[in-house]
Protein backbone atom coordinates (compact mmCIF):
# COMPACT_ATOMS: atom_id res chain seq x y z
CA MET A 1 128.41 145.04 93.01
CA SER A 2 130.60 144.61 96.08
CA ALA A 3 134.29 144.18 95.48
CA VAL A 4 137.11 142.94 97.70
CA LEU A 5 140.32 144.90 97.24
CA SER A 6 143.82 144.01 98.43
CA PRO A 7 147.21 145.60 97.70
CA ALA A 8 147.73 142.99 94.94
CA THR A 9 144.39 143.81 93.38
CA ASP A 10 144.21 147.53 93.98
CA PRO A 11 143.19 149.31 90.74
CA ALA A 12 145.88 151.91 91.50
CA ALA A 13 148.43 149.13 91.08
CA GLY A 14 146.94 148.32 87.70
CA ALA A 15 145.05 145.12 88.68
CA ALA A 16 141.28 144.61 88.22
CA PRO A 17 139.15 144.62 91.40
CA MET A 18 138.16 141.18 92.71
CA THR A 19 135.19 139.86 94.62
CA ASP A 20 134.66 136.70 96.69
CA GLY A 21 132.01 134.16 97.56
CA PHE A 22 130.81 136.15 100.59
CA HIS A 23 129.96 139.17 98.55
CA LEU A 24 128.54 137.24 95.65
CA VAL A 25 125.98 135.57 97.95
CA ILE A 26 125.07 138.93 99.38
CA ASP A 27 124.85 140.68 96.00
CA ALA A 28 122.75 137.86 94.53
CA LEU A 29 120.22 138.16 97.36
CA LYS A 30 120.07 141.92 97.11
CA LEU A 31 119.66 141.76 93.32
CA ASN A 32 116.57 139.67 93.95
CA ASP A 33 115.05 142.04 96.48
CA ILE A 34 115.84 139.86 99.53
CA THR A 35 116.12 142.48 102.33
CA THR A 36 116.10 140.33 105.47
CA ILE A 37 117.83 137.19 106.57
CA TYR A 38 116.81 135.13 109.65
CA GLY A 39 119.47 132.91 111.23
CA LEU A 40 122.31 132.38 113.63
CA PRO A 41 126.00 133.23 113.22
CA GLY A 42 128.68 130.61 113.63
CA ILE A 43 131.17 128.53 111.64
CA PRO A 44 131.37 128.81 108.62
CA ILE A 45 128.91 131.76 108.11
CA THR A 46 129.80 134.19 110.90
CA ASP A 47 131.58 136.61 108.57
CA LEU A 48 128.76 136.30 106.05
CA THR A 49 126.25 137.59 108.67
CA ARG A 50 128.57 140.49 109.48
CA MET A 51 129.15 141.40 105.84
CA ALA A 52 125.44 141.09 105.00
CA GLN A 53 124.60 143.57 107.73
CA ALA A 54 127.41 145.89 106.52
CA GLU A 55 125.99 145.72 102.96
CA GLY A 56 122.52 146.79 104.05
CA LEU A 57 120.70 143.50 104.59
CA ARG A 58 118.83 143.18 107.81
CA MET A 59 120.24 140.22 109.77
CA ILE A 60 117.83 138.98 112.44
CA SER A 61 119.81 136.71 114.73
CA PHE A 62 117.90 134.10 116.84
CA ARG A 63 118.73 131.93 119.77
CA HIS A 64 117.83 128.68 117.98
CA GLU A 65 117.82 127.78 114.27
CA GLN A 66 114.43 126.16 114.28
CA ASN A 67 112.85 129.46 115.30
CA ALA A 68 114.81 131.32 112.67
CA GLY A 69 113.55 128.82 110.07
CA HIS A 70 109.98 129.26 111.13
CA ALA A 71 110.44 133.03 110.87
CA ALA A 72 111.78 132.74 107.33
CA ALA A 73 108.91 130.39 106.34
CA ILE A 74 106.14 132.66 107.53
CA ALA A 75 107.89 135.63 105.99
CA GLY A 76 107.55 133.75 102.71
CA PHE A 77 103.84 133.30 103.27
CA LEU A 78 103.28 136.90 104.25
CA ASN A 79 105.27 138.33 101.23
CA ALA A 80 104.77 135.65 98.53
CA ARG A 81 108.53 135.60 97.99
CA PRO A 82 111.04 133.38 99.66
CA GLY A 83 112.10 133.99 103.24
CA VAL A 84 115.75 133.20 103.88
CA CYS A 85 117.14 131.30 106.82
CA LEU A 86 120.90 131.09 107.26
CA THR A 87 122.51 128.48 109.52
CA VAL A 88 125.82 126.95 110.42
CA SER A 89 126.71 123.40 109.39
CA ALA A 90 125.54 120.06 110.74
CA PRO A 91 123.75 120.68 114.13
CA GLY A 92 122.59 124.14 113.10
CA PHE A 93 121.36 122.73 109.79
CA LEU A 94 119.58 119.92 111.51
CA ASN A 95 117.92 122.35 113.90
CA ALA A 96 116.38 124.18 110.95
CA LEU A 97 115.10 121.04 109.17
CA THR A 98 111.82 121.03 111.16
CA ALA A 99 111.08 124.43 109.76
CA LEU A 100 112.15 123.52 106.22
CA ALA A 101 109.96 120.42 106.24
CA ASN A 102 107.03 122.39 107.75
CA ALA A 103 107.42 125.08 105.07
CA THR A 104 107.25 122.42 102.34
CA THR A 105 104.20 120.77 103.90
CA ASN A 106 102.40 124.08 104.25
CA CYS A 107 103.49 125.49 100.91
CA PHE A 108 105.42 128.39 102.40
CA PRO A 109 108.22 129.69 100.07
CA MET A 110 111.49 129.50 102.08
CA ILE A 111 115.15 129.04 101.35
CA LEU A 112 117.38 127.41 103.98
CA ILE A 113 121.04 128.35 103.29
CA SER A 114 123.52 126.39 105.38
CA GLY A 115 127.31 126.36 105.45
CA SER A 116 128.80 122.81 105.17
CA SER A 117 131.92 120.79 105.31
CA GLU A 118 134.16 120.26 102.28
CA ARG A 119 132.92 117.70 99.76
CA GLU A 120 136.13 115.77 99.36
CA VAL A 121 136.31 115.14 103.15
CA VAL A 122 132.59 114.37 103.51
CA ASP A 123 132.59 111.91 100.59
CA LEU A 124 135.56 109.98 102.03
CA GLN A 125 134.10 110.27 105.56
CA GLN A 126 137.44 111.49 106.95
CA GLY A 127 135.94 113.25 109.99
CA ASP A 128 135.78 116.91 109.15
CA TYR A 129 134.45 119.48 111.64
CA GLU A 130 130.65 118.91 111.74
CA GLU A 131 130.97 116.56 108.77
CA MET A 132 127.56 115.70 107.22
CA ASP A 133 126.15 115.13 103.78
CA GLN A 134 123.57 117.88 104.32
CA LEU A 135 122.31 117.89 100.75
CA ALA A 136 121.31 114.20 100.89
CA ILE A 137 119.53 114.73 104.22
CA ALA A 138 117.62 117.79 103.04
CA LYS A 139 116.35 116.41 99.77
CA PRO A 140 113.45 114.32 101.17
CA LEU A 141 112.25 117.30 103.24
CA ALA A 142 112.42 120.05 100.64
CA LYS A 143 110.79 120.90 97.35
CA ALA A 144 114.26 121.20 95.87
CA ALA A 145 117.89 121.11 97.08
CA TYR A 146 121.09 122.40 95.49
CA ARG A 147 124.79 122.71 96.26
CA VAL A 148 127.12 125.33 94.92
CA LEU A 149 130.81 124.49 94.65
CA HIS A 150 132.23 127.37 92.57
CA ALA A 151 131.94 131.10 93.09
CA GLU A 152 130.86 131.69 89.48
CA ASP A 153 127.81 129.51 90.11
CA ILE A 154 126.46 131.37 93.18
CA GLY A 155 124.16 133.52 91.05
CA ILE A 156 122.70 130.47 89.33
CA GLY A 157 122.30 128.63 92.64
CA ILE A 158 120.38 131.43 94.29
CA ALA A 159 118.28 132.02 91.17
CA ARG A 160 117.28 128.35 90.98
CA ALA A 161 116.46 128.37 94.74
CA ILE A 162 114.23 131.37 94.39
CA ARG A 163 112.38 130.01 91.37
CA ALA A 164 111.90 126.61 92.95
CA ALA A 165 110.59 128.14 96.20
CA VAL A 166 107.82 130.21 94.62
CA SER A 167 106.89 128.60 91.36
CA GLY A 168 103.92 126.25 91.11
CA ARG A 169 103.08 125.00 94.54
CA PRO A 170 105.46 126.98 96.87
CA GLY A 171 107.70 125.19 99.36
CA GLY A 172 111.02 124.90 101.14
CA VAL A 173 114.32 124.85 99.29
CA TYR A 174 117.73 123.93 100.57
CA LEU A 175 120.91 125.59 99.31
CA ASP A 176 124.23 124.02 100.44
CA LEU A 177 127.27 126.30 100.53
CA PRO A 178 130.52 124.59 101.59
CA ALA A 179 132.89 126.70 103.66
CA LYS A 180 135.57 126.85 101.00
CA LEU A 181 133.15 128.55 98.60
CA PHE A 182 133.07 131.80 100.56
CA ALA A 183 136.75 132.50 100.27
CA GLN A 184 136.92 131.84 96.49
CA THR A 185 137.71 135.00 94.53
CA MET A 186 137.03 136.04 90.97
CA ASP A 187 137.14 139.17 88.84
CA ALA A 188 134.48 141.54 90.13
CA ALA A 189 133.08 142.40 86.71
CA ALA A 190 132.82 138.70 85.85
CA GLY A 191 131.17 138.12 89.22
CA ALA A 192 128.62 140.82 88.60
CA ALA A 193 127.86 139.31 85.20
CA SER A 194 127.33 135.92 86.74
CA LEU A 195 124.44 137.06 88.93
CA ILE A 196 120.86 136.55 87.83
CA LYS A 197 117.84 138.75 88.48
CA VAL A 198 114.99 136.21 88.42
CA VAL A 199 112.25 137.25 86.04
CA ASP A 200 108.63 136.16 86.64
CA PRO A 201 109.48 133.35 89.11
CA ALA A 202 105.85 132.38 89.70
CA PRO A 203 104.07 132.94 86.35
CA ARG A 204 100.28 132.76 86.19
CA GLN A 205 98.86 129.38 85.24
CA ILE A 206 95.63 129.86 83.35
CA PRO A 207 92.99 127.13 83.77
CA ALA A 208 91.66 125.21 80.79
CA PRO A 209 88.38 126.65 79.51
CA GLU A 210 86.65 123.28 79.54
CA ALA A 211 87.66 122.81 83.21
CA VAL A 212 86.13 126.14 84.13
CA GLN A 213 82.93 125.32 82.23
CA ARG A 214 82.66 121.95 83.94
CA ALA A 215 83.00 123.58 87.33
CA LEU A 216 80.36 126.24 86.51
CA GLU A 217 77.85 123.67 85.36
CA LEU A 218 78.26 121.63 88.54
CA LEU A 219 78.01 124.69 90.69
CA ARG A 220 74.97 126.01 88.84
CA GLY A 221 73.04 122.81 89.50
CA ALA A 222 73.81 122.72 93.23
CA LYS A 223 70.97 122.80 95.84
CA LYS A 224 73.28 123.18 98.82
CA PRO A 225 76.56 124.69 97.54
CA LEU A 226 79.46 125.52 99.86
CA ILE A 227 82.85 127.22 99.33
CA VAL A 228 85.83 126.19 101.46
CA LEU A 229 88.67 128.72 101.56
CA GLY A 230 92.16 127.44 102.49
CA LYS A 231 95.37 129.24 103.27
CA GLY A 232 96.31 128.87 99.61
CA ALA A 233 93.54 131.38 98.88
CA ALA A 234 95.09 133.76 101.40
CA TYR A 235 98.56 133.30 99.98
CA ALA A 236 97.30 133.98 96.41
CA ARG A 237 96.38 137.58 97.25
CA ALA A 238 93.28 137.28 95.06
CA ASP A 239 91.26 138.94 97.86
CA ASP A 240 88.94 141.03 95.67
CA GLU A 241 88.27 138.10 93.30
CA VAL A 242 87.48 135.68 96.17
CA ARG A 243 85.12 138.13 97.79
CA ALA A 244 83.41 138.77 94.46
CA LEU A 245 82.95 135.02 93.91
CA VAL A 246 81.27 134.63 97.29
CA GLU A 247 79.04 137.70 97.05
CA ARG A 248 78.09 137.36 93.38
CA THR A 249 77.05 133.78 93.79
CA GLY A 250 75.62 134.12 97.29
CA ILE A 251 77.25 130.84 98.21
CA PRO A 252 78.10 130.31 101.93
CA TYR A 253 81.75 129.89 102.68
CA LEU A 254 83.81 128.22 105.33
CA PRO A 255 87.32 129.57 105.98
CA MET A 256 90.12 127.34 107.21
CA SER A 257 92.09 128.85 110.04
CA MET A 258 94.71 130.81 108.04
CA ALA A 259 92.08 131.89 105.52
CA LYS A 260 90.08 133.63 108.25
CA GLY A 261 89.77 137.33 107.38
CA LEU A 262 89.77 136.87 103.62
CA LEU A 263 86.20 138.02 104.18
CA PRO A 264 85.39 139.24 107.66
CA ASP A 265 84.40 136.40 109.93
CA THR A 266 81.31 138.44 110.67
CA HIS A 267 80.19 138.38 107.01
CA GLU A 268 76.60 137.18 106.50
CA LEU A 269 77.68 134.37 104.20
CA SER A 270 80.25 132.88 106.63
CA ALA A 271 79.25 129.36 107.65
CA ALA A 272 82.09 128.97 110.16
CA ALA A 273 79.62 128.94 113.14
CA ALA A 274 77.68 126.15 111.48
CA ARG A 275 80.63 124.09 110.21
CA SER A 276 79.41 120.74 111.61
CA TYR A 277 76.16 121.14 109.77
CA ALA A 278 77.45 122.71 106.54
CA LEU A 279 80.05 120.12 105.68
CA PRO A 280 77.88 116.97 105.72
CA GLU A 281 74.85 118.69 104.27
CA ALA A 282 76.48 120.44 101.24
CA ASP A 283 75.88 118.71 97.98
CA VAL A 284 78.54 120.62 95.88
CA VAL A 285 81.71 121.84 97.56
CA LEU A 286 84.15 124.27 95.89
CA LEU A 287 87.62 124.05 97.39
CA VAL A 288 89.65 127.19 96.82
CA GLY A 289 93.28 126.67 97.93
CA ALA A 290 92.19 124.05 100.48
CA ARG A 291 93.31 120.42 100.50
CA LEU A 292 91.19 117.41 101.58
CA ASN A 293 93.73 116.31 104.17
CA TRP A 294 93.19 115.37 107.79
CA LEU A 295 92.08 118.92 108.60
CA LEU A 296 89.00 118.28 106.47
CA SER A 297 88.62 114.59 107.39
CA HIS A 298 90.03 113.57 104.00
CA GLY A 299 86.70 114.43 102.43
CA LYS A 300 85.18 111.24 103.79
CA GLY A 301 83.05 109.81 106.57
CA LYS A 302 80.29 111.44 108.60
CA THR A 303 81.97 114.86 108.31
CA TRP A 304 81.27 114.75 104.59
CA GLY A 305 77.82 113.47 103.74
CA GLY A 306 77.65 110.56 106.21
CA LYS A 307 74.19 109.02 106.34
CA HIS A 308 72.86 111.59 103.85
CA ALA A 309 75.21 110.66 101.01
CA LYS A 310 72.80 108.29 99.30
CA ALA A 311 70.01 110.94 99.19
CA TRP A 312 71.80 112.82 96.41
CA GLY A 313 74.20 110.23 95.16
CA GLY A 314 77.18 111.47 97.06
CA GLN A 315 78.79 114.92 97.42
CA LYS A 316 80.45 116.54 94.41
CA PHE A 317 83.73 118.39 94.70
CA ILE A 318 85.21 121.20 92.58
CA GLN A 319 88.82 121.88 93.47
CA ILE A 320 91.01 124.81 92.47
CA ASP A 321 94.70 124.03 92.98
CA ILE A 322 97.91 124.84 91.19
CA SER A 323 99.07 121.24 91.43
CA PRO A 324 97.28 118.66 89.22
CA THR A 325 98.50 115.84 91.42
CA GLU A 326 96.43 117.15 94.34
CA MET A 327 93.24 116.15 92.55
CA ASP A 328 91.65 112.82 93.61
CA SER A 329 94.17 112.50 96.45
CA ASN A 330 91.44 111.34 98.84
CA VAL A 331 88.13 111.31 97.03
CA ARG A 332 86.96 111.84 93.50
CA ILE A 333 87.22 115.41 92.30
CA ASP A 334 84.39 115.85 89.85
CA ALA A 335 85.60 119.19 88.47
CA PRO A 336 89.33 119.79 88.86
CA VAL A 337 90.41 123.33 87.95
CA VAL A 338 94.22 123.51 87.73
CA GLY A 339 95.93 126.88 87.81
CA ASP A 340 96.83 129.72 90.06
CA ILE A 341 93.96 130.78 92.32
CA GLY A 342 93.72 134.33 90.97
CA SER A 343 93.43 133.21 87.39
CA CYS A 344 90.99 130.39 88.22
CA VAL A 345 88.64 132.52 90.31
CA THR A 346 88.78 135.24 87.66
CA ALA A 347 87.76 132.69 85.04
CA LEU A 348 84.87 131.50 87.16
CA LEU A 349 83.72 135.08 87.66
CA ALA A 350 83.79 135.65 83.86
CA GLY A 351 81.43 132.72 83.41
CA ILE A 352 79.06 133.61 86.23
CA GLY A 353 77.80 136.82 84.73
CA SER A 354 74.90 138.76 86.18
CA GLY A 355 72.14 136.18 85.94
CA TRP A 356 73.59 133.61 88.30
CA PRO A 357 70.95 131.85 90.38
CA ARG A 358 71.18 132.37 94.15
CA PRO A 359 71.34 129.23 96.38
CA PRO A 360 67.89 127.96 97.44
CA ALA A 361 66.48 129.88 100.34
CA ALA A 362 65.90 126.67 102.31
CA TRP A 363 69.64 126.03 102.37
CA LEU A 364 70.60 129.54 103.38
CA ASP A 365 67.89 129.63 106.06
CA ALA A 366 68.97 126.28 107.52
CA LEU A 367 72.56 127.46 107.79
CA SER A 368 71.54 130.78 109.23
CA GLU A 369 69.37 129.13 111.87
CA ARG A 370 72.15 126.90 113.10
CA LYS A 371 74.74 129.69 112.89
CA ASN A 372 72.65 132.07 114.93
CA LYS A 373 71.90 129.36 117.47
CA ASN A 374 75.60 128.57 117.92
CA ILE A 375 76.66 132.19 118.03
CA ALA A 376 74.06 132.88 120.77
CA LYS A 377 75.28 129.80 122.72
CA LEU A 378 78.90 131.00 122.44
CA SER A 379 77.95 134.54 123.50
CA GLU A 380 76.29 133.18 126.58
CA THR A 381 79.38 131.13 127.43
CA LEU A 382 81.72 134.06 126.85
CA ALA A 383 79.67 136.30 129.13
CA LYS A 384 80.19 134.08 132.13
CA ASP A 385 82.73 135.47 134.64
CA ALA A 386 84.45 132.22 135.66
CA ARG A 387 87.02 132.45 138.44
CA PRO A 388 89.70 131.38 137.94
CA MET A 389 89.61 132.30 134.22
CA ASN A 390 88.91 129.59 131.74
CA PHE A 391 89.78 129.69 127.99
CA HIS A 392 86.46 131.32 127.13
CA GLY A 393 86.84 134.09 129.65
CA ALA A 394 90.34 134.93 128.55
CA LEU A 395 89.51 134.72 124.81
CA ASN A 396 86.52 136.95 125.25
CA VAL A 397 89.12 139.65 126.06
CA VAL A 398 91.34 138.71 123.10
CA ARG A 399 88.30 138.74 120.87
CA ASP A 400 87.55 142.39 121.82
CA ILE A 401 91.22 143.42 121.47
CA VAL A 402 91.50 142.01 117.96
CA LYS A 403 88.21 143.59 116.92
CA ALA A 404 89.58 146.97 118.09
CA ASN A 405 92.96 146.40 116.40
CA PRO A 406 92.11 144.62 113.07
CA ASP A 407 95.51 145.42 111.58
CA ALA A 408 97.35 143.55 114.33
CA MET A 409 98.85 140.14 113.46
CA LEU A 410 97.57 137.18 115.43
CA VAL A 411 99.95 134.22 115.97
CA ASN A 412 98.41 131.18 117.61
CA GLU A 413 99.62 127.80 118.77
CA GLY A 414 98.85 125.20 121.34
CA ALA A 415 96.18 122.51 121.76
CA ASN A 416 93.27 124.03 123.56
CA ALA A 417 94.75 127.51 123.18
CA LEU A 418 94.71 126.94 119.42
CA ASP A 419 91.28 125.37 119.10
CA PHE A 420 89.44 127.85 121.27
CA THR A 421 91.16 130.83 119.75
CA ARG A 422 90.37 129.73 116.19
CA SER A 423 86.64 129.35 116.98
CA ILE A 424 86.20 132.35 119.23
CA VAL A 425 88.42 135.16 117.90
CA ASP A 426 87.05 136.74 114.68
CA MET A 427 89.46 138.00 112.03
CA TYR A 428 88.59 140.99 109.78
CA LYS A 429 91.43 141.31 107.27
CA PRO A 430 93.32 138.76 105.14
CA ARG A 431 96.68 137.24 106.21
CA LYS A 432 96.37 138.56 109.74
CA ARG A 433 96.18 135.12 111.36
CA VAL A 434 99.10 132.62 111.23
CA ASP A 435 99.20 129.42 113.14
CA VAL A 436 100.45 125.82 113.30
CA GLY A 437 99.07 124.94 109.86
CA THR A 438 98.89 121.53 108.18
CA TRP A 439 101.12 119.60 110.57
CA GLY A 440 99.85 121.21 113.74
CA VAL A 441 103.51 121.54 114.73
CA MET A 442 104.32 123.18 118.04
CA GLY A 443 107.15 125.71 118.33
CA ILE A 444 106.17 128.11 115.58
CA GLY A 445 105.15 130.85 118.04
CA MET A 446 108.06 133.14 118.61
CA GLY A 447 109.61 132.68 115.17
CA PHE A 448 106.29 133.57 113.51
CA ALA A 449 105.82 136.50 115.90
CA VAL A 450 109.26 137.95 115.13
CA ALA A 451 108.83 137.67 111.39
CA ALA A 452 105.26 139.01 111.49
CA ALA A 453 106.37 142.14 113.36
CA ILE A 454 109.35 142.68 111.04
CA GLU A 455 107.65 141.95 107.71
CA THR A 456 104.40 143.86 108.40
CA GLY A 457 105.48 146.59 110.76
CA GLN A 458 102.22 145.93 112.70
CA PRO A 459 101.85 144.93 116.36
CA VAL A 460 101.66 141.21 116.96
CA ILE A 461 99.53 139.31 119.48
CA ALA A 462 100.81 135.79 120.11
CA ILE A 463 98.33 133.50 121.87
CA GLU A 464 100.27 130.60 123.27
CA GLY A 465 99.53 127.56 125.28
CA ASP A 466 102.06 127.17 128.11
CA SER A 467 103.33 123.97 126.60
CA ALA A 468 103.66 125.46 123.11
CA PHE A 469 105.52 128.51 124.39
CA GLY A 470 108.18 126.25 125.87
CA PHE A 471 109.38 125.23 122.44
CA SER A 472 110.51 128.73 121.52
CA GLY A 473 110.30 130.79 124.68
CA MET A 474 113.91 131.92 124.74
CA GLU A 475 113.22 134.02 121.72
CA VAL A 476 111.64 136.62 123.97
CA GLU A 477 115.21 137.84 124.24
CA THR A 478 115.21 138.24 120.40
CA ILE A 479 111.96 140.16 120.63
CA CYS A 480 113.48 142.46 123.24
CA ARG A 481 116.82 142.84 121.47
CA TYR A 482 115.09 144.13 118.33
CA GLN A 483 112.43 146.01 120.34
CA LEU A 484 109.59 144.45 118.40
CA PRO A 485 105.92 145.30 119.17
CA VAL A 486 104.99 141.77 120.21
CA CYS A 487 102.51 140.96 122.97
CA VAL A 488 102.82 137.34 124.05
CA VAL A 489 99.90 135.95 125.96
CA ILE A 490 100.52 132.63 127.68
CA PHE A 491 97.44 130.63 128.76
CA ASN A 492 98.97 129.12 131.86
CA ASN A 493 97.06 126.14 133.16
CA ASN A 494 100.14 124.38 134.62
CA GLY A 495 100.54 121.70 132.08
CA VAL A 496 100.10 120.06 128.68
CA TYR A 497 96.32 120.18 128.04
CA ARG A 498 95.70 120.77 131.75
CA GLY A 499 97.65 120.73 135.02
CA THR A 500 95.73 118.18 137.05
CA ASP A 501 97.34 114.92 135.83
CA LYS A 502 98.95 112.71 138.44
CA ASN A 503 101.86 110.22 138.34
CA LEU A 504 100.12 106.86 137.72
CA GLY A 505 103.08 105.09 139.36
CA GLY A 506 102.67 107.01 142.58
CA GLY A 507 106.29 108.16 142.57
CA ALA A 508 107.76 111.56 143.46
CA ASP A 509 108.06 112.68 139.77
CA MET A 510 105.28 114.82 138.36
CA ALA A 511 103.06 113.45 135.60
CA PRO A 512 104.55 113.77 132.08
CA THR A 513 101.88 116.36 131.22
CA ALA A 514 102.23 118.50 134.36
CA PHE A 515 104.41 121.61 134.75
CA VAL A 516 105.74 123.57 137.71
CA LYS A 517 102.72 125.06 139.47
CA ASP A 518 102.03 128.80 139.12
CA ALA A 519 105.11 129.46 136.95
CA ARG A 520 105.90 133.20 136.58
CA TYR A 521 106.48 133.33 132.82
CA GLU A 522 106.22 137.09 132.78
CA ARG A 523 109.52 137.42 134.59
CA LEU A 524 111.30 135.85 131.60
CA MET A 525 110.37 138.91 129.52
CA GLU A 526 111.30 141.22 132.33
CA ALA A 527 114.78 139.64 132.47
CA PHE A 528 115.55 141.02 129.04
CA GLY A 529 114.08 144.51 129.54
CA GLY A 530 110.54 143.85 128.32
CA VAL A 531 107.25 144.24 130.18
CA GLY A 532 105.83 141.38 132.27
CA VAL A 533 102.20 141.21 133.29
CA TYR A 534 100.61 138.73 135.69
CA ALA A 535 96.90 138.49 134.88
CA ALA A 536 94.55 136.42 137.04
CA THR A 537 91.36 138.17 135.91
CA PRO A 538 89.91 139.29 132.56
CA ASP A 539 90.31 142.90 133.59
CA GLU A 540 93.99 142.43 134.25
CA LEU A 541 94.40 140.62 130.99
CA ARG A 542 92.60 143.43 129.09
CA ARG A 543 94.72 146.15 130.68
CA GLY A 544 97.94 144.31 129.95
CA MET A 545 97.14 143.70 126.29
CA GLU A 546 95.78 147.18 125.68
CA GLU A 547 98.88 148.78 127.19
CA ALA A 548 101.14 146.46 125.15
CA LEU A 549 99.46 147.56 121.90
CA ARG A 550 99.50 151.21 122.92
CA SER A 551 103.16 151.28 123.93
CA ARG A 552 104.42 148.79 121.27
CA ARG A 553 106.87 147.48 123.84
CA PRO A 554 107.79 143.79 124.07
CA THR A 555 105.30 142.37 126.51
CA LEU A 556 104.51 138.95 128.01
CA VAL A 557 101.16 138.43 129.77
CA ASN A 558 101.02 135.38 132.04
CA ALA A 559 97.30 134.68 131.87
CA ILE A 560 96.39 132.31 134.70
CA ILE A 561 93.82 129.74 133.49
CA ASP A 562 91.94 127.23 135.52
CA GLU A 563 94.16 124.13 135.52
CA THR A 564 91.14 121.91 135.13
CA ALA A 565 90.21 123.63 131.89
CA GLY A 566 91.10 122.02 128.61
CA THR A 567 90.84 118.57 127.11
CA GLU A 568 93.28 115.96 126.03
CA SER A 569 94.91 117.02 122.69
CA GLY A 570 92.23 119.68 122.15
CA ARG A 571 89.77 118.87 119.40
CA ILE A 572 91.88 116.01 117.98
CA THR A 573 91.62 113.70 120.94
CA SER A 574 90.47 110.97 118.61
CA LEU A 575 93.95 110.84 117.09
CA ASN A 576 95.46 109.76 120.38
CA PRO A 577 95.60 105.96 120.62
CA THR A 578 94.13 104.78 123.95
CA ARG A 579 95.29 101.80 125.99
CA GLN A 580 93.13 98.71 126.02
CA LYS A 581 91.51 98.03 129.40
CA THR A 582 92.13 94.62 130.85
CA THR A 583 90.30 92.74 133.63
């Protein structure tokens, strides 16, 4: 327990040692095995960052709070315990809100701790420095939000934040710490006694036996079963159980993007290369940590059954989720199984036994035929040596690099850069791919890359669209400052989606989607002491990436992509409203 001593409280003078709010926050975090804080120093938390570092916590200081927040959020996903982001009041707090809301939407456990103005001034709206009712603003965007006003409650506040972040469906939590709290003092022994070591913050939730039996009966009768693995399955760390479920039943599976690698993408039962056939044709679909949101077309329409629905009376869904309110959110869930994924999959395995019938050969053969056809078509495309490089030519290199370095972390964002990477680059191990997730939010790249390097100790490959990189690009200085083994690859096609758009008004300004032609992004990394690589060919891209992984030096590869490559909004063009043509 840290103590603050002064002449008046020096034990030699006969007074008991004292502690303060600064040290109580630090001690509460350390007691709960929080080892790293992501954030920015400033009023009123500058001294807290200094003291945290002095007390053995790793303080990773960013250039913008949003990126620090994204780092904390993905640290939570990678570790299954809350990542912590620390910000200043008002503007700094607001900057981190995107990350907090994104963490809540994606079920990443994260705690945003922000300093704030004094309550009595805020409540009377008297114009304090950066005055803002931060708690009220954070509540709609977080799973939970708390404010601590007294030093003796710091331990309880942090304990509640930890438990809220990881219990049940994980999410973002806000903890408001007014400036006056930090300077409050109290007896050090009483302070130590007020801290709480959180016990079993995310207890197992065992599914009901009848729910498990209902799911097994439905699965047993399926003629065209399919398993869909979501990032919740990756977060659950039930890797062996999930693999056993797939291989014992022989049911084909489809991984969502952050579930790639739970089983190797090259596994014989992977249906990823036949996705557009598997989803509408399956008669019983088992969702494991996946939600029927927009990423899965809400479980409706031609993606799910379409014209074939009447042939078997409609698709049937089994859903494993820790939240009962997720069931029936878009379509009827015929067999809801509520509980943590590890417990639910284990219960299913216990009921499967050794005599489980394999899926009909006709179903497996049909999937295999389409998968092999699509893989052959992709291989033919990847083999073409287009000049200038297109997305396929560049990603053929990335594909080889990831295969040769399966322990490396892959961070991915963009529109076309995201879509092509997800479908082309195979993953071989769980929790090695992190990307834009449920919202498809741009700007996660450098924050995710920093946290992935720090939390795993492995090299990081960040595949970025040139537009996506712009949201967090200044964090290459952070990467260089901490000498992190991050290789950033920017697919530079001179604009948002592509670089060929023209100003429809005919003026001197460039089109809204166009960037400066032939930008030298690699020089940004060089400015801070990292390695910059200009890559106009696949061979140059390969050499740059291989050297970055070998040396583990901060590297940015400016991969020049044909500016005509790419499509509007990537694969979600249909979500873009189009103007009505008039005559």
